[in-house]
C-alpha atoms as a printed R data frame, in Angstrom:
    type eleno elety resid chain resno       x       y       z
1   ATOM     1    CA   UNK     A     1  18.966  14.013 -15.734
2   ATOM     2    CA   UNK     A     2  17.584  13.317 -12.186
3   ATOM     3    CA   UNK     A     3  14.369  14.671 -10.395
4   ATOM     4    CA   UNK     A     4  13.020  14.302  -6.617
5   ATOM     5    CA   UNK     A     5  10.005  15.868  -7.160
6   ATOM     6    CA   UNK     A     6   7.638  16.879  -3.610
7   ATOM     7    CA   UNK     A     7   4.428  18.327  -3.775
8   ATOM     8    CA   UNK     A     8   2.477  20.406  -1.622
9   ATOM     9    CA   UNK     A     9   1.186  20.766   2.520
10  ATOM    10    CA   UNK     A    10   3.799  17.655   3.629
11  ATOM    11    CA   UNK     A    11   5.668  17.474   6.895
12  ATOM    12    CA   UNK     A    12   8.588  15.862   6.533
13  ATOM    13    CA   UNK     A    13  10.687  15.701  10.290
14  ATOM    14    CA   UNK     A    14  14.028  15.613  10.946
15  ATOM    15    CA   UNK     A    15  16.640  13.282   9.493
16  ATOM    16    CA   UNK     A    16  14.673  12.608   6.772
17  ATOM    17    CA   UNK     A    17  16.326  11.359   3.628
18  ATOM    18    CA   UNK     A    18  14.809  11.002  -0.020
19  ATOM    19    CA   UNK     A    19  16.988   9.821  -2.969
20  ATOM    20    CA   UNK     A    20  16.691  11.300  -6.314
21  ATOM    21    CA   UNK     A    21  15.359   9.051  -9.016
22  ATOM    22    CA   UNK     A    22  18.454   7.358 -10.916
23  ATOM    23    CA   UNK     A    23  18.665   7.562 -14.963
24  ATOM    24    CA   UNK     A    24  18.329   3.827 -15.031
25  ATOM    25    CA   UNK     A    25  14.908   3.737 -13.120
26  ATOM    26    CA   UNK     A    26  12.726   6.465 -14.616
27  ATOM    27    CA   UNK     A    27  14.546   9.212 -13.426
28  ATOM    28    CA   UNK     A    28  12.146  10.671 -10.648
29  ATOM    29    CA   UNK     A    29  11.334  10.127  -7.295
30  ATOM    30    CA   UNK     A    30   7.666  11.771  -6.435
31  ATOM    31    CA   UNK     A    31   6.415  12.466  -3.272
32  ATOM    32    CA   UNK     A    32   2.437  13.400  -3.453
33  ATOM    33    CA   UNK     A    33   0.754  16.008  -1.270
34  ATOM    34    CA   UNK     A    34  -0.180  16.288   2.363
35  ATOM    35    CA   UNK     A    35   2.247  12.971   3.619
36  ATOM    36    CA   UNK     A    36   3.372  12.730   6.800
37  ATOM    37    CA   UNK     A    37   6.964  11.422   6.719
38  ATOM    38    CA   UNK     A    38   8.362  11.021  10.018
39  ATOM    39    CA   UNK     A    39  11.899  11.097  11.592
40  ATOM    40    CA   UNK     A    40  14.833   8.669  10.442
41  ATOM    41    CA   UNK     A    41  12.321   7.420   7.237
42  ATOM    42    CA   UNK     A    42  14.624   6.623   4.297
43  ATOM    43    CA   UNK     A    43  13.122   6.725   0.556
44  ATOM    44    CA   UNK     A    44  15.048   4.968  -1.852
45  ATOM    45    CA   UNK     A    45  15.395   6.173  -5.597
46  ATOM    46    CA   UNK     A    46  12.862   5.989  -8.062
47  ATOM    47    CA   UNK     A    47   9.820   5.896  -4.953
48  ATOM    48    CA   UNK     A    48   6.616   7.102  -6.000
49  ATOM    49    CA   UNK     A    49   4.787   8.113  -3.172
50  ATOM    50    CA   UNK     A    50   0.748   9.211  -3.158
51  ATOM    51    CA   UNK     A    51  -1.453  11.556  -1.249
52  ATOM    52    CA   UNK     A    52  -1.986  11.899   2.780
53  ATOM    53    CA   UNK     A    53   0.462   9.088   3.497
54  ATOM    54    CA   UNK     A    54   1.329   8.575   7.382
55  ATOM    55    CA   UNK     A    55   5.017   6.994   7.317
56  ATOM    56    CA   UNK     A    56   6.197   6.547  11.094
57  ATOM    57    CA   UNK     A    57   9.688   6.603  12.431
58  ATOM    58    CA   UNK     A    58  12.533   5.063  10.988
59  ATOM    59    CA   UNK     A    59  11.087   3.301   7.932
60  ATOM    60    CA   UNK     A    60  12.963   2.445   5.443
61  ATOM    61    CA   UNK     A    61  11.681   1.897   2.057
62  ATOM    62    CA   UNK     A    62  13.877   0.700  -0.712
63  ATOM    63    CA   UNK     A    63  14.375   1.924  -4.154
64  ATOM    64    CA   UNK     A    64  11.159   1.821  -6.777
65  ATOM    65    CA   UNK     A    65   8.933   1.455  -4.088
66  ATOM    66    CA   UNK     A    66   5.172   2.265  -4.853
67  ATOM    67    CA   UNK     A    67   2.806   4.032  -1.876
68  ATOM    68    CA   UNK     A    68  -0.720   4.712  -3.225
69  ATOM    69    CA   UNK     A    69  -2.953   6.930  -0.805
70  ATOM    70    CA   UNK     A    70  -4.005   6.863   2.320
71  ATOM    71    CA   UNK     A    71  -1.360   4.622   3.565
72  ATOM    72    CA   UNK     A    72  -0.255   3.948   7.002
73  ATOM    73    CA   UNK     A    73   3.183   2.378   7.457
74  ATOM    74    CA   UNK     A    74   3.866   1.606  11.121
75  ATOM    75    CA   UNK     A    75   7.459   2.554  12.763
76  ATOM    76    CA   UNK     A    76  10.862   0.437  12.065
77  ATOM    77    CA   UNK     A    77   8.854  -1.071   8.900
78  ATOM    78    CA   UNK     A    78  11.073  -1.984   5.375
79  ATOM    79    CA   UNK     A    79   9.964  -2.391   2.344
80  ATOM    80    CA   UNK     A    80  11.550  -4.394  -0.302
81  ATOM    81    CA   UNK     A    81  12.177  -2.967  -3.808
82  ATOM    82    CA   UNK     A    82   9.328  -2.864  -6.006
83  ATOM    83    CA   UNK     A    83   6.934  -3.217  -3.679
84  ATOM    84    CA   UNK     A    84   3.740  -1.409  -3.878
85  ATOM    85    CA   UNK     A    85   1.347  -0.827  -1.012
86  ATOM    86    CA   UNK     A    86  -2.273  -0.080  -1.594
87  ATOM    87    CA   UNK     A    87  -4.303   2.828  -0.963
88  ATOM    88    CA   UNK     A    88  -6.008   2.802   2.409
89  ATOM    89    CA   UNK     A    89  -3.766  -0.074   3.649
90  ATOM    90    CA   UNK     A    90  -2.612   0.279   6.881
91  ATOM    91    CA   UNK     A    91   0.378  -2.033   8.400
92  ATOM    92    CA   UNK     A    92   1.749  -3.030  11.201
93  ATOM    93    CA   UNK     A    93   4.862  -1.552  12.799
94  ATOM    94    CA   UNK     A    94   8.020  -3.198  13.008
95  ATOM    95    CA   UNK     A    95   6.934  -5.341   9.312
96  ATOM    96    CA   UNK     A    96   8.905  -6.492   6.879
97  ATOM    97    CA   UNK     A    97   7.336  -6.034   3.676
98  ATOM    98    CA   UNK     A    98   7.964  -8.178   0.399
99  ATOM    99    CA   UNK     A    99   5.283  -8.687  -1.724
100 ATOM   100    CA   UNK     A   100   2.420  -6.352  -2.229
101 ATOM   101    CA   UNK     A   101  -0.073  -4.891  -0.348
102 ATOM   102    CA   UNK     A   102  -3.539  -5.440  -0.737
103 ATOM   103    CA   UNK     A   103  -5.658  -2.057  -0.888
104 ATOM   104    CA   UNK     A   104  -7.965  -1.951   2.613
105 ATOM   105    CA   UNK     A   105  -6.388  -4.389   4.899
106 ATOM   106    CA   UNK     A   106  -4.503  -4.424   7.368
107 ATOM   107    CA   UNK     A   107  -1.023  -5.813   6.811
108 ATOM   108    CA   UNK     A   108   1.438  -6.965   9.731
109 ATOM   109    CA   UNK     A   109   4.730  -9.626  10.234
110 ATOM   110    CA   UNK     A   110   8.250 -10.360   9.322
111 ATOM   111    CA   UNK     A   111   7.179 -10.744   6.079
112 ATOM   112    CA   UNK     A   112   4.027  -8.953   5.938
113 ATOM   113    CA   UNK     A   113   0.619 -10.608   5.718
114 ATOM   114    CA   UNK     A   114  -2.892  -9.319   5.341
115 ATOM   115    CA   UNK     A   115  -4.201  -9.953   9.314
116 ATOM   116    CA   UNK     A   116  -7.740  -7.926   8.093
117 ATOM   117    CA   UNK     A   117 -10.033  -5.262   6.833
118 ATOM   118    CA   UNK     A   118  -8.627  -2.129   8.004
119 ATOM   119    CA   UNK     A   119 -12.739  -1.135   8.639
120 ATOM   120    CA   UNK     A   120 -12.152   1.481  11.039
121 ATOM   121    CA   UNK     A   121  -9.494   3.176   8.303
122 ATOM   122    CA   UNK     A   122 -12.274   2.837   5.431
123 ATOM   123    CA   UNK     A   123 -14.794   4.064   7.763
124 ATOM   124    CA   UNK     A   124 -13.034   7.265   8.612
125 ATOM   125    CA   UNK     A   125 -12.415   7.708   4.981
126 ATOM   126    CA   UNK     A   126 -16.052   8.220   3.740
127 ATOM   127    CA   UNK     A   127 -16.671   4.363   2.530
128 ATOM   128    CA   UNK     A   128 -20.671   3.150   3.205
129 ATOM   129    CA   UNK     A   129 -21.184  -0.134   5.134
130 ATOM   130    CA   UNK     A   130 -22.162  -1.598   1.442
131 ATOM   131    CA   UNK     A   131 -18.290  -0.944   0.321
132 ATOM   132    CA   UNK     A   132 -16.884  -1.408   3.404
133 ATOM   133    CA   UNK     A   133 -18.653  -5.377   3.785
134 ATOM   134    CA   UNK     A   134 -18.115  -5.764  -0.240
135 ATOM   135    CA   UNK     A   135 -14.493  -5.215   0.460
136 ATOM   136    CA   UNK     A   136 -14.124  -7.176   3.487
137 ATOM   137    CA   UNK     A   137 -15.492  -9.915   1.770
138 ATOM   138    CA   UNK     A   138 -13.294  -9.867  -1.159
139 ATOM   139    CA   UNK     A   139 -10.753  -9.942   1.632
140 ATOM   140    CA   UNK     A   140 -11.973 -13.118   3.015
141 ATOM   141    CA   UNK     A   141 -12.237 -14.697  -0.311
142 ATOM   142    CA   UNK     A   142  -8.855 -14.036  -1.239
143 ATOM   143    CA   UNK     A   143  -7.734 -14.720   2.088
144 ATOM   144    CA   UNK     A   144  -9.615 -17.592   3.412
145 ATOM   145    CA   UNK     A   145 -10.880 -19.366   0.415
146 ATOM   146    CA   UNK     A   146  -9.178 -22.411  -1.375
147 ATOM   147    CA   UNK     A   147  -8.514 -22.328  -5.106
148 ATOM   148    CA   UNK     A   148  -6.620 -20.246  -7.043
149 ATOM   149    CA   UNK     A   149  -6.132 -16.810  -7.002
150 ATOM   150    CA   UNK     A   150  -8.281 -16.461 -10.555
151 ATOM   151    CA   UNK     A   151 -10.469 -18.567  -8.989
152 ATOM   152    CA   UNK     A   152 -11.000 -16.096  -6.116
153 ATOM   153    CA   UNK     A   153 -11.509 -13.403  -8.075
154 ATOM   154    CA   UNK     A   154 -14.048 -15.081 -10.493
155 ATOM   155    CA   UNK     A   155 -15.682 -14.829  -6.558
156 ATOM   156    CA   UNK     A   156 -15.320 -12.047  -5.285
157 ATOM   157    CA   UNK     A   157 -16.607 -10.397  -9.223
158 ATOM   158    CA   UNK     A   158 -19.702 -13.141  -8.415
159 ATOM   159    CA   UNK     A   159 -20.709 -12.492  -4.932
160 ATOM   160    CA   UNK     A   160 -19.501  -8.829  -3.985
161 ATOM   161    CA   UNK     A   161 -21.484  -5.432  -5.510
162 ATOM   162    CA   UNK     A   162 -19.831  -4.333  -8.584
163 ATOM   163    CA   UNK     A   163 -18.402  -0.790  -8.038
164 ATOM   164    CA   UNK     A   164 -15.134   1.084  -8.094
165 ATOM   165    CA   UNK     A   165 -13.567  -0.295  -4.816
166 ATOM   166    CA   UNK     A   166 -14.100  -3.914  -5.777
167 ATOM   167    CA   UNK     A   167 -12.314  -3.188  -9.846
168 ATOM   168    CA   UNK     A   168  -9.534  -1.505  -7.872
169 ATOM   169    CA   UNK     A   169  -9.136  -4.368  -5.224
170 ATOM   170    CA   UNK     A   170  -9.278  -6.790  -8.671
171 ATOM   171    CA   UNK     A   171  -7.035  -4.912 -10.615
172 ATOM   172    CA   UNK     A   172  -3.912  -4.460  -7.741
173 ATOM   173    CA   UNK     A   173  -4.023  -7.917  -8.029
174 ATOM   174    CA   UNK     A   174  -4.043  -8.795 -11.301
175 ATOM   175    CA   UNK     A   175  -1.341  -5.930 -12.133
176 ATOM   176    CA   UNK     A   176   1.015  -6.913  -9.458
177 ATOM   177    CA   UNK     A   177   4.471  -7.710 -10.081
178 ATOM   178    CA   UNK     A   178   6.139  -9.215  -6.946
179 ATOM   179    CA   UNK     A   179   3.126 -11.068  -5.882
180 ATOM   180    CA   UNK     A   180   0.240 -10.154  -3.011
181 ATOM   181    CA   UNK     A   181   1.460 -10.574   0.167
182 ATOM   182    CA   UNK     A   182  -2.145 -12.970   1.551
C-alpha cells in the first residue's frame, strides 16, 4: 500500500503534481503544513516535505527528496534524488541541486553551491544576532577554511557558542548521504 499524505493551511496552485510514495521507497510521500507550492512544481515519490516551505514555479524535485522547514526554492530549480535541503535555506532560482543543502545559507548555481548566510531569512525568523553570527561563522569555516571537513567542524564546535542551531548545522553534515553541496 501507497500514501501521499498533505497536512494542513497549504496552497498548492494549479498544475501541481505530487506522486504517491512507491512500496519500494517507504511507501509515503508527506507534505507538512502551511507550504506554498506553486504552479507547474513536480514532487517525485517518496518526498518528504516540512513546514512553511515556499516552492516557486516549475520546480521539479525528484523522487526521495528531503525539504526541512522554512525553505525557499527559487523558480525552474531541480533537485536530484535524495537530496535534502535544510531548514531555513533559501536558493537561488533557476539551480540545479545535487548534493545537500546546508541549513541557513543561501544556495545558488548549476550545481548548487552555498554563495552565503541567508541573514536576512534567519533574521525574519526570530534568530538573535548571537545565532545568527555563530551560524555565519560556521558557514565561513566550512566554506572558506582549508582542512577537512572533520577538521572544520572540530572549528566551528571550538570557536562558535554551543547551542541548538550550531548541533543542527553539525549534525546535517555529519548525517548526510549525498554529500554537502560547499
Amino acid at each position: 500500500k501507497t500514501t501521499l499524505i498533505i497536512g494542513n493551511s497549504n496552497h498548492i496552485r494549479e498544475y501541481v503534481t505530487i506522486s504517491l510514495g512507491t512500496v519500494t521507497g517507504g511507501g509515503i510521500t508527506r507534505v507538512g503544513d502551511g507550504n506554498l507550492i506553486m504552479a507547474y512544481t513536480h514532487f517525485g515519490h517518496d518526498c518528504i516535505i516540512g513546514n512553511n516551505n515556499v516552492i516557486a514555479n516549475s520546480c521539479q524535485l525528484a523522487g526521495h527528496v528531503e525539504i526541512e522547514n522554512n525553505v525557499t526554492l527559487g523558480g525552474l530549480s531541480a533537485v536530484n534524488q535524495f537530496c535534502k535541503l535544510g531548514s531555513f535555506a533559501f536558493i537561488g532560482g533557476f539551480s540545479a541541486i545535487n548534493k545537500d543543502i546546508l541549513p541557513y545559507c543561501i544556495a545558488q548555481g548549476n550545481y548548487a553551491v552555498v554563495r552565503a548566510t541567508n541573514k536576512i531569512g534567519l533574521e525574519r525568523n526570530g534568530f538573535t544576532d548571537a545565532e545568527v553570527g555563530d551560524v555565519n561563522k560556521a558557514i565561513r569555516i566550512l566554506t572558506k577554511s582549508e582542512g577537512t571537513v572533520e577538521e572544520k567542524l572540530n572549528r566551528i564546535r571550538e570557536e562558535c557558542a554551543p547551542g541548538a542551531k550550531i548541533e543542527k548545522f553539525i549534525d546535517f553534515i555529519k548525517t548526510s548521504k549525498r554529500g554537502v553541496a560547499i
